[in-house]
CSV table of C-alpha atoms in Angstrom, one decimal:
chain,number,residue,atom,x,y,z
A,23,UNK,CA,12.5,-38.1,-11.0
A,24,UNK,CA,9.1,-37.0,-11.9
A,25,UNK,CA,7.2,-36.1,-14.8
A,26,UNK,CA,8.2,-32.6,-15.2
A,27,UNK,CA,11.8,-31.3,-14.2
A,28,UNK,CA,11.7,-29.9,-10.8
A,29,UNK,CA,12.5,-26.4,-12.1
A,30,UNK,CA,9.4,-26.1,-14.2
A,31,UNK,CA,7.3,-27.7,-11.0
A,32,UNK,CA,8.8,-24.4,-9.5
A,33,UNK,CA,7.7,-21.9,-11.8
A,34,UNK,CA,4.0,-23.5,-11.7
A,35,UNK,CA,4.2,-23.6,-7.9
A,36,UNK,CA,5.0,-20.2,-7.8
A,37,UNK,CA,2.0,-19.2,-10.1
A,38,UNK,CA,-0.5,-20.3,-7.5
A,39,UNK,CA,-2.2,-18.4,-4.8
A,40,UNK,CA,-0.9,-18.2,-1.4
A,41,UNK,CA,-3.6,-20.1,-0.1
A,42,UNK,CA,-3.6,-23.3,-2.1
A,43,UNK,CA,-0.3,-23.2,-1.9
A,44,UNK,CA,0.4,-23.5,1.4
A,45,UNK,CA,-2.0,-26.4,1.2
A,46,UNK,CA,0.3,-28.4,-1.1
A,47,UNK,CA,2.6,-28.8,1.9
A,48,UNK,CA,0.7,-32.2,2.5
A,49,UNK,CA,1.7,-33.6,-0.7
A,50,UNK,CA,5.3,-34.7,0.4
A,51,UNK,CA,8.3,-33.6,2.1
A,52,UNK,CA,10.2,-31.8,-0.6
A,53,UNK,CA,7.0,-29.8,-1.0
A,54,UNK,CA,6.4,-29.2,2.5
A,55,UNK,CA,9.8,-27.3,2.9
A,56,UNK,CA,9.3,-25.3,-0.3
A,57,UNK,CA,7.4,-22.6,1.2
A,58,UNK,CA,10.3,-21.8,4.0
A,59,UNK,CA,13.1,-22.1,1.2
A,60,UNK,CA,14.9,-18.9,0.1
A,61,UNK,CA,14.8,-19.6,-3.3
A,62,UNK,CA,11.6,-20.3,-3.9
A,63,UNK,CA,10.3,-17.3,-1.7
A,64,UNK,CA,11.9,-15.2,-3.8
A,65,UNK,CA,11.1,-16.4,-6.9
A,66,UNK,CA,7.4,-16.5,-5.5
A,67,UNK,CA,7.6,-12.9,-4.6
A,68,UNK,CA,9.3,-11.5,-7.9
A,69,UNK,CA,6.6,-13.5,-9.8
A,70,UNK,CA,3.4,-12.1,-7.8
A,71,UNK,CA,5.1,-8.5,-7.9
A,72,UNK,CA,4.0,-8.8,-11.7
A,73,UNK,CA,0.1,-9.1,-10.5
A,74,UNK,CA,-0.9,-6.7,-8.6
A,75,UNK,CA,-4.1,-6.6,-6.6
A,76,UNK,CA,-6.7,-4.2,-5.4
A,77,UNK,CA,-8.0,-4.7,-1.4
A,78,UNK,CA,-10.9,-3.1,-0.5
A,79,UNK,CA,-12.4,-2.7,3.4
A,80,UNK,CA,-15.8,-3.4,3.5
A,81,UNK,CA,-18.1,-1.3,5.8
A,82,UNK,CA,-20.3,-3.9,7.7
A,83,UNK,CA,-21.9,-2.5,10.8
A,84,UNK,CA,-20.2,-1.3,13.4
A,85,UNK,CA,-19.9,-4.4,15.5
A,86,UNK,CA,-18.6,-7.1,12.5
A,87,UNK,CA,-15.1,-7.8,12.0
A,88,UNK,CA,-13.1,-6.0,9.3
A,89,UNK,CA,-13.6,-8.1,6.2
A,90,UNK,CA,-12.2,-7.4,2.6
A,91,UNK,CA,-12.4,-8.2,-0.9
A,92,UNK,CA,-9.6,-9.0,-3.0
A,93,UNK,CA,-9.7,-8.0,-6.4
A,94,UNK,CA,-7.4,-9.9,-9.0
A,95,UNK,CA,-6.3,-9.5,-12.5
A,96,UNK,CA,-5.7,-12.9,-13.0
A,97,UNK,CA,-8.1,-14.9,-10.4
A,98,UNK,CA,-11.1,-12.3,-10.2
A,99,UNK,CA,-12.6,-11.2,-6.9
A,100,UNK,CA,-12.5,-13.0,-3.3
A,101,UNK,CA,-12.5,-12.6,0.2
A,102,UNK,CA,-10.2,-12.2,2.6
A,103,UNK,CA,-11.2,-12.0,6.1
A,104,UNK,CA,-8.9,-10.7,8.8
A,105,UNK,CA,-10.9,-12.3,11.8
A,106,UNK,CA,-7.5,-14.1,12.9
A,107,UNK,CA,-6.5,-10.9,15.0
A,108,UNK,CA,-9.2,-11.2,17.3
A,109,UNK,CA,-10.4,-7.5,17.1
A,110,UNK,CA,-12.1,-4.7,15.0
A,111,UNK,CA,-9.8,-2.9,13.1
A,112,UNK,CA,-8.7,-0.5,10.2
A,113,UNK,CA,-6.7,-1.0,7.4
A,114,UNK,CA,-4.4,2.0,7.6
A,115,UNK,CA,-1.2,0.9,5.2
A,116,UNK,CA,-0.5,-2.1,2.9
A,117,UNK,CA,3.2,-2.7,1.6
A,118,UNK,CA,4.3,-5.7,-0.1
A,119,UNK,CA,1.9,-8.1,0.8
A,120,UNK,CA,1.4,-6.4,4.6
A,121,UNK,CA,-1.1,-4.9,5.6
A,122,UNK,CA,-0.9,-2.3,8.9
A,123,UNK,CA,-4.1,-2.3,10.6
A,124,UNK,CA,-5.0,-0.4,13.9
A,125,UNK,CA,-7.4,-1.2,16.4
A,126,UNK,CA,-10.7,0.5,16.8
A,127,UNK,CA,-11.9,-0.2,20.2
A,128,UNK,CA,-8.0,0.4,21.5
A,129,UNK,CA,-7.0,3.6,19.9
A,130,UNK,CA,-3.1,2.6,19.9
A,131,UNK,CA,-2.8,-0.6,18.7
A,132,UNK,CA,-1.5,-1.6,16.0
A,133,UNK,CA,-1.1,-5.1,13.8
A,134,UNK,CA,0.9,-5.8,11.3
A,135,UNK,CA,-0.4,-9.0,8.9
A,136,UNK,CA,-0.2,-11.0,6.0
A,137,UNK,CA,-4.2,-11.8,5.4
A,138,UNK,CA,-3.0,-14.4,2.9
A,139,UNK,CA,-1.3,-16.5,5.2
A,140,UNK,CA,-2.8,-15.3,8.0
A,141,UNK,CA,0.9,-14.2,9.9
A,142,UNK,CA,0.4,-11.3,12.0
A,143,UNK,CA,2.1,-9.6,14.9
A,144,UNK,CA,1.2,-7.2,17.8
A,145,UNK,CA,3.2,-4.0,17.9
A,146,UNK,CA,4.2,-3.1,21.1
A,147,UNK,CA,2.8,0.1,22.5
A,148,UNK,CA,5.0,2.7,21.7
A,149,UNK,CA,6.1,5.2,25.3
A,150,UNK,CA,4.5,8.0,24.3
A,151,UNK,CA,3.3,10.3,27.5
A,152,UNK,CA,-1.1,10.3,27.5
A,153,UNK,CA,-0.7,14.1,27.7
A,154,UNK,CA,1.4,14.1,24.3
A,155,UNK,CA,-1.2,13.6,21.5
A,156,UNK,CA,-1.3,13.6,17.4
A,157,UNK,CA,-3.5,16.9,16.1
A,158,UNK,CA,-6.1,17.4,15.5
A,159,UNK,CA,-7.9,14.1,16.8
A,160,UNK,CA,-5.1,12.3,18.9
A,161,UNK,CA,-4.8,10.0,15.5
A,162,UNK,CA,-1.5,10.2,13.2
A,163,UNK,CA,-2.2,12.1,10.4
A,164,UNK,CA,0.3,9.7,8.4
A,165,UNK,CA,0.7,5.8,8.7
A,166,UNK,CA,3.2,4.2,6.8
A,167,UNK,CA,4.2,0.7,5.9
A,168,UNK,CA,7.4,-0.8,4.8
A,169,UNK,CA,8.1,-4.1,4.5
A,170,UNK,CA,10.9,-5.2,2.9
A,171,UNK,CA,10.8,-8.7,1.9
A,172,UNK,CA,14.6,-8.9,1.0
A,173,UNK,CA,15.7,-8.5,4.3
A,174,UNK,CA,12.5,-9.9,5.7
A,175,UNK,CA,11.4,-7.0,8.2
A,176,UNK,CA,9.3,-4.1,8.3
A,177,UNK,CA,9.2,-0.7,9.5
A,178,UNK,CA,6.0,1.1,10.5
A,179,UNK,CA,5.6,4.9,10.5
A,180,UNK,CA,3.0,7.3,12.8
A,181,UNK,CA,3.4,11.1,11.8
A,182,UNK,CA,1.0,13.6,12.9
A,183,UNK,CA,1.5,17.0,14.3
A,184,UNK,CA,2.1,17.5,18.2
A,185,UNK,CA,-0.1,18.9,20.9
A,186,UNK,CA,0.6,19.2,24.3
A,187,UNK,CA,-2.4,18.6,26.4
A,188,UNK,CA,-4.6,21.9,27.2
A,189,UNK,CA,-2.1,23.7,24.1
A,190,UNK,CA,-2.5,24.6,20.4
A,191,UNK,CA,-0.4,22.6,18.1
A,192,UNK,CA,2.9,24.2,17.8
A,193,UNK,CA,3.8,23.0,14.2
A,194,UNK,CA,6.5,20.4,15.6
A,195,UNK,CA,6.2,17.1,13.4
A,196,UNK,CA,6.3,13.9,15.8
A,197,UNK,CA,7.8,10.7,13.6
A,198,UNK,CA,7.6,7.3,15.4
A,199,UNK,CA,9.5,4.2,13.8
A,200,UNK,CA,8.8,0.8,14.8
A,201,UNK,CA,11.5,-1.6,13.6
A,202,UNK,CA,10.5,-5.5,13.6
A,203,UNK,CA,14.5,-6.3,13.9
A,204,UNK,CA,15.1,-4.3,17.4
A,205,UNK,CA,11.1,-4.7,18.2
A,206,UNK,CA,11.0,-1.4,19.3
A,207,UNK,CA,10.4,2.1,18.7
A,208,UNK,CA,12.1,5.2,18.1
A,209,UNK,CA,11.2,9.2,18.0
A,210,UNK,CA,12.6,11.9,15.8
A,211,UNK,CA,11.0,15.3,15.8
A,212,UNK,CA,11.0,17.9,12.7
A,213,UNK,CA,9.2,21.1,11.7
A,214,UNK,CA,6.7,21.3,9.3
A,215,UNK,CA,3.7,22.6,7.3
A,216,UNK,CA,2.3,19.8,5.5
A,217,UNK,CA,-1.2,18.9,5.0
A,218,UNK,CA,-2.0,15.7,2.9
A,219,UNK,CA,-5.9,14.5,1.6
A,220,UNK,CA,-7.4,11.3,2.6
A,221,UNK,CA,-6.2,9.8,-0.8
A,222,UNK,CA,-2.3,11.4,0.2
A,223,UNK,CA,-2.6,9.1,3.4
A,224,UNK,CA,-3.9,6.1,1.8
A,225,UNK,CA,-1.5,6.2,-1.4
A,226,UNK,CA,2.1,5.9,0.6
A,227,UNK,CA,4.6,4.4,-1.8
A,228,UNK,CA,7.7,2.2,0.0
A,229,UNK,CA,10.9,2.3,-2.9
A,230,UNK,CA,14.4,2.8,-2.4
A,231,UNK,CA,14.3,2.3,0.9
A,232,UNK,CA,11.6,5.4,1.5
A,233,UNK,CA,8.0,5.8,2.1
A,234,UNK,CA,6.8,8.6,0.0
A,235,UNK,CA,3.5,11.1,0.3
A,236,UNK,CA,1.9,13.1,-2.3
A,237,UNK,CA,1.1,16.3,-0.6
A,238,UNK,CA,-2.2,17.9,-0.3
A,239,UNK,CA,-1.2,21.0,-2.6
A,240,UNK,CA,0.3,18.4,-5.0
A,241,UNK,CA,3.6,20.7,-4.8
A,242,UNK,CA,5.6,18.0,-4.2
A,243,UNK,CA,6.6,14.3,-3.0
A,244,UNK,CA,7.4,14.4,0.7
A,245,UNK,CA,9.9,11.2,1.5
A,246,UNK,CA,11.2,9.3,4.4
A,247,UNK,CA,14.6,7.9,4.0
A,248,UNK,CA,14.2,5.4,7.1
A,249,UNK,CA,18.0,4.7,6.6
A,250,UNK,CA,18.8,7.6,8.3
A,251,UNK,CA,15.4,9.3,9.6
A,252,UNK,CA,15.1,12.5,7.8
A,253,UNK,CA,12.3,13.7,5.7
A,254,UNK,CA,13.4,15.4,2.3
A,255,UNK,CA,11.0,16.9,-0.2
A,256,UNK,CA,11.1,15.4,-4.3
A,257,UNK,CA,9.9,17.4,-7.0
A,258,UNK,CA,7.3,17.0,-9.4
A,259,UNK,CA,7.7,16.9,-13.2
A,260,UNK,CA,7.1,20.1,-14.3
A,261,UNK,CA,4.5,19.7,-16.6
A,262,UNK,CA,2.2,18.2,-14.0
A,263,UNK,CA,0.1,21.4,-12.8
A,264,UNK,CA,-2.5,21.3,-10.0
A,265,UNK,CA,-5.6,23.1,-11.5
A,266,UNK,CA,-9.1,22.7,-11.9
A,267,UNK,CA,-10.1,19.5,-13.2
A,268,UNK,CA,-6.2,18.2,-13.0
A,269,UNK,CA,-5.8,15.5,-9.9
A,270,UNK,CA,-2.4,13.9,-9.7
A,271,UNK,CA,-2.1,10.5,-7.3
A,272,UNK,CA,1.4,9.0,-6.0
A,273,UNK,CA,1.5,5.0,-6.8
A,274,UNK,CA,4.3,2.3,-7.3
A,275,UNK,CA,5.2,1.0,-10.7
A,276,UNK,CA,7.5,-2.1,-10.7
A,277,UNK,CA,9.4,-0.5,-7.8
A,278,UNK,CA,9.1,2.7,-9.1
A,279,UNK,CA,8.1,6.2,-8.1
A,280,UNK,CA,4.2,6.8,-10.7
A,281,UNK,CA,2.3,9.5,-10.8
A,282,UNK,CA,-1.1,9.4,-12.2
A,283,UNK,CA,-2.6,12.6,-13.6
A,284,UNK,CA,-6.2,13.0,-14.7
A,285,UNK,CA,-8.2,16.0,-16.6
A,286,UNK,CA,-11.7,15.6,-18.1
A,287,UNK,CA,-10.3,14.1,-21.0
A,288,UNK,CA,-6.6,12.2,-20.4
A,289,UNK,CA,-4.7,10.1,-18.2
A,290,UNK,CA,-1.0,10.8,-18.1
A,291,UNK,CA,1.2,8.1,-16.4
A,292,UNK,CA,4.7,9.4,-15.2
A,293,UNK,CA,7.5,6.8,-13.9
A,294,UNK,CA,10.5,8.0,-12.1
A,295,UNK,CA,13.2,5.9,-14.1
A,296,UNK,CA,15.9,7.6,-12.0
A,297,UNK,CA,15.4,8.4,-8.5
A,298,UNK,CA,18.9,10.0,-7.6
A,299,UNK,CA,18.4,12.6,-10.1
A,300,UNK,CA,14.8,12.6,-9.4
A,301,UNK,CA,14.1,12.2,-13.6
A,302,UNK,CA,10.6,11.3,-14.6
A,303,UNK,CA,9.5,10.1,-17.5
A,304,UNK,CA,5.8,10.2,-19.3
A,305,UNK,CA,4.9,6.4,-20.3
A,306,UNK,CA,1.8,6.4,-21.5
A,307,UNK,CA,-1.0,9.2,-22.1
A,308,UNK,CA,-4.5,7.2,-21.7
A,309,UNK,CA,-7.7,8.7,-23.5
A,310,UNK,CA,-10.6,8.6,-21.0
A,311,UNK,CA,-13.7,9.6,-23.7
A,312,UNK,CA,-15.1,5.6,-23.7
A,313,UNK,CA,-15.5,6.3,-19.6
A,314,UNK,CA,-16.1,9.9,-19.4
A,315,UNK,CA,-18.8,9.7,-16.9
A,316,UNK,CA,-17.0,7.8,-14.7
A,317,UNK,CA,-13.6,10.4,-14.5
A,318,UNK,CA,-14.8,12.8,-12.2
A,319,UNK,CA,-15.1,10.4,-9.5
A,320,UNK,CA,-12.3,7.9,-10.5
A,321,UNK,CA,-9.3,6.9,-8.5
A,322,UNK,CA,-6.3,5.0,-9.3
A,323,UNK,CA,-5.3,2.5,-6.8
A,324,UNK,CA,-3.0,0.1,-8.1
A,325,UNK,CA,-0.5,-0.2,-11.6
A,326,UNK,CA,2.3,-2.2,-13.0
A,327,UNK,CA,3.4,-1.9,-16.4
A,328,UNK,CA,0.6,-3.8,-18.2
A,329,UNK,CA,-2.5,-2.3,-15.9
A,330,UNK,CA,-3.8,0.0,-13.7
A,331,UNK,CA,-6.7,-0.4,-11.4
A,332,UNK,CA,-9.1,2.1,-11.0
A,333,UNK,CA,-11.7,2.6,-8.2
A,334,UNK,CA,-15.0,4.3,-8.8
A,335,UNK,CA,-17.9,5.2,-5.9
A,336,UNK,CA,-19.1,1.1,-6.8
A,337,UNK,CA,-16.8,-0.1,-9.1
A,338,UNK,CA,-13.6,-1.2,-9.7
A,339,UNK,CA,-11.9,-1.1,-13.2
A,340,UNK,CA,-8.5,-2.6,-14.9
A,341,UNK,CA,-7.2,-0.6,-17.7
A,342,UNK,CA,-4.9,-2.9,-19.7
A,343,UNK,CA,-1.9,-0.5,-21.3
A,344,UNK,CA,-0.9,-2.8,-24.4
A,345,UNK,CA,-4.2,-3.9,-26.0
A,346,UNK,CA,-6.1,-0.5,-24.7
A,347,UNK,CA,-8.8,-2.3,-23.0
A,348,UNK,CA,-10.9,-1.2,-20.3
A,349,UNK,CA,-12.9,-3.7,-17.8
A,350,UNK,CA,-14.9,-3.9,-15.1
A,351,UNK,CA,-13.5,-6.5,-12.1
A,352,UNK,CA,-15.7,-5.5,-9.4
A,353,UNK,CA,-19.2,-4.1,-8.4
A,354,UNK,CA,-21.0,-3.8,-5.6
A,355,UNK,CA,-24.8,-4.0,-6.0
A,356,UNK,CA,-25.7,-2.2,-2.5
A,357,UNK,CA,-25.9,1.0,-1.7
A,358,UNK,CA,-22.3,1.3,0.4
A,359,UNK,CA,-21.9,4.4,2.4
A,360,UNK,CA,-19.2,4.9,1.3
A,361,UNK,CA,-17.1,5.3,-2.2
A,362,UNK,CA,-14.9,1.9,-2.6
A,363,UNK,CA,-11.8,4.1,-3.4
A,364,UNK,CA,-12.1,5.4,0.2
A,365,UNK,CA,-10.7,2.0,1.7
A,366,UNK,CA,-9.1,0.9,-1.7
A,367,UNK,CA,-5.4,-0.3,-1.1
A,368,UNK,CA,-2.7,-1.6,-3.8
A,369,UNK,CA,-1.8,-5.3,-2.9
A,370,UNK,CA,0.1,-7.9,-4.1
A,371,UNK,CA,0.2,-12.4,-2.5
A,372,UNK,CA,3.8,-12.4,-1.1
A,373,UNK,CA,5.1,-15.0,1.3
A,374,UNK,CA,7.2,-12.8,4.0
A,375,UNK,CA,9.4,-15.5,5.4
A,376,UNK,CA,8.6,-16.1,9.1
A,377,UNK,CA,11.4,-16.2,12.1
């Protein structure tokens, strides 16, 4: 027997990035099966679900890979390079320690990865007819994510309106599922008359077994219940209005449904504490005056309990709940092209046990 009790070796293991970890396989045997054991992936997972990250797409020229930086409340800022798939791409979802990246070059494909451990699989090309395209530029206007690290699988979601080659689009809503246990995908088609931002796309929210949308008008939440393939609509509290100088943005809390509402002068943070009966509650109201040239042009990315990270046009920013504290985490010192909060995604270092 060692030193320390093997359940306290545990509890330090699972403290460590997914990186260095993996590396400790060498050390001995017992070690080397730890990362594939179901106890310890779990406890792994819940641990890291406590630190969430910030992962931001880079824009390097046209011809470089995708690389990212990783921004960390706990281990600062890294990088993260996703030159293991081989191809130029674009982040489109993350869930969970996933990330769902399509192809540039190969309008199509699609990848699903964990850039920590460098995992990744090739979706198969769904059967869609060429003449049958997404509107208005042949791209789904939504791309969801959910992976589900209890039952270790994932789903991935393309939504976009149809048109018929040579037609307008008729208002028919085209979902495609993939489904990592069958490896294959399936079609359901609906009616609707949605329209979602680029931060509506980027901030999809996978809890209870749903992926979740903010809509454009910020009327409503529109949810897929991938249980049983139907799209339902969730109300809003009703104090959150939509007005001049009032954005709302659709994050996870703890496994939680969050919204975040800003003005010129507050932050209010709302939780869904129970989702049947679609109740919210307001957790916190945050006072913006010691960043007040910063709101207009501040997203929120990423939260837990404790903290919620905030993108700006070139910097990122952690706002810690309990002692009030603001700080910066992350700037970039070029002139980027674009904002950071464009290609910010909410991220967190899971292992997703493999086959």
């Amino acid at each position: 027997m060692g030193i320390f009790p093997d359940e306290v070796i545990l509890q330090i293991l699972a403290r460590l990035p997914v990186k260095p970890l993996f590396k400790t396989k060498t050390v001995c045997k017992l070690w080397y099966r730890l990362v594939s054991d179901k106890y310890f992936i779990k406890l792994y997972n819940e641990v890291s679900a406590k630190n969430p990250m910030v992962l931001i797409e880079t824009s390097g020229s046209p011809e470089s890979r995708s690389s990212l930086v990783c921004v960390d409340n706990l281990r600062g800022v890294s990088e993260v390079s996703l030159d293991f798939l081989k191809d130029r791409v674009k982040v489109r979802a993350s869930c969970n320690g996933l990330l769902c990246c399509s192809s540039i070059p190969d309008k199509g494909v699609y990848y699903v990865c964990n850039p920590m451990t460098r995992d990744f699989k090739l979706l198969p090309r769904c059967r869609e007819r060429p003449v049958t395209r997404f509107y208005p530029d042949g791209e789904a206007t939504l791309v969801g994510l959910a992976g589900d690290v209890s039952k270790n699988k994932f789903n991935v979601v393309l939504a976009g309106y149809h048109r018929t080659f040579g037609h307008r689009p008729d208002g028919t809503f085209i979902c495609l599922i993939f489904d990592s246990d069958s490896n294959k995908w399936k079609k359901f088609v609906s009616h609707r008359d949605d329209h979602f931002t680029h931060m509506n796309k980027n901030q999809v929210v996978f809890v209870n077994g749903a992926l979740h949308w903010l809509t454009g008008s910020c009327s409503y939440i529109l949810a897929l219940d991938l249980d049983y393939d139907v799209w339902r609509k969730i109300s809003l509290p009703d104090e959150v209005s939509y007005g001049t100088g009032n954005r709302v943005y659709l994050l996870d809390s703890d496994g939680c449904l969050s919204l975040i509402q800003i003005s010129d002068a507050w932050m209010n943070i709302w939780v869904m504490k129970d989702y049947e009966k679609e109740v919210w509650y307001m957790v916190d109201r945050v006072s913006l005056r010691c960043i007040r040239g910063l709101v207009p042009g501040i997203f929120p990315i990423a939260q837990t309990g404790e903290c919620i990270f905030l993108a700006t046009h070139k910097q990122v920013l952690v706002y810690h709940q309990k002692s009030r504290v603001w700080k910066e985490m992350y700037s970039v010192k070029n002139s980027a092209s674009l904002p950071l909060w464009f290609s910010a995604y909410a991220f967190r270092s899971t292992i997703f046990p493999s086959d």
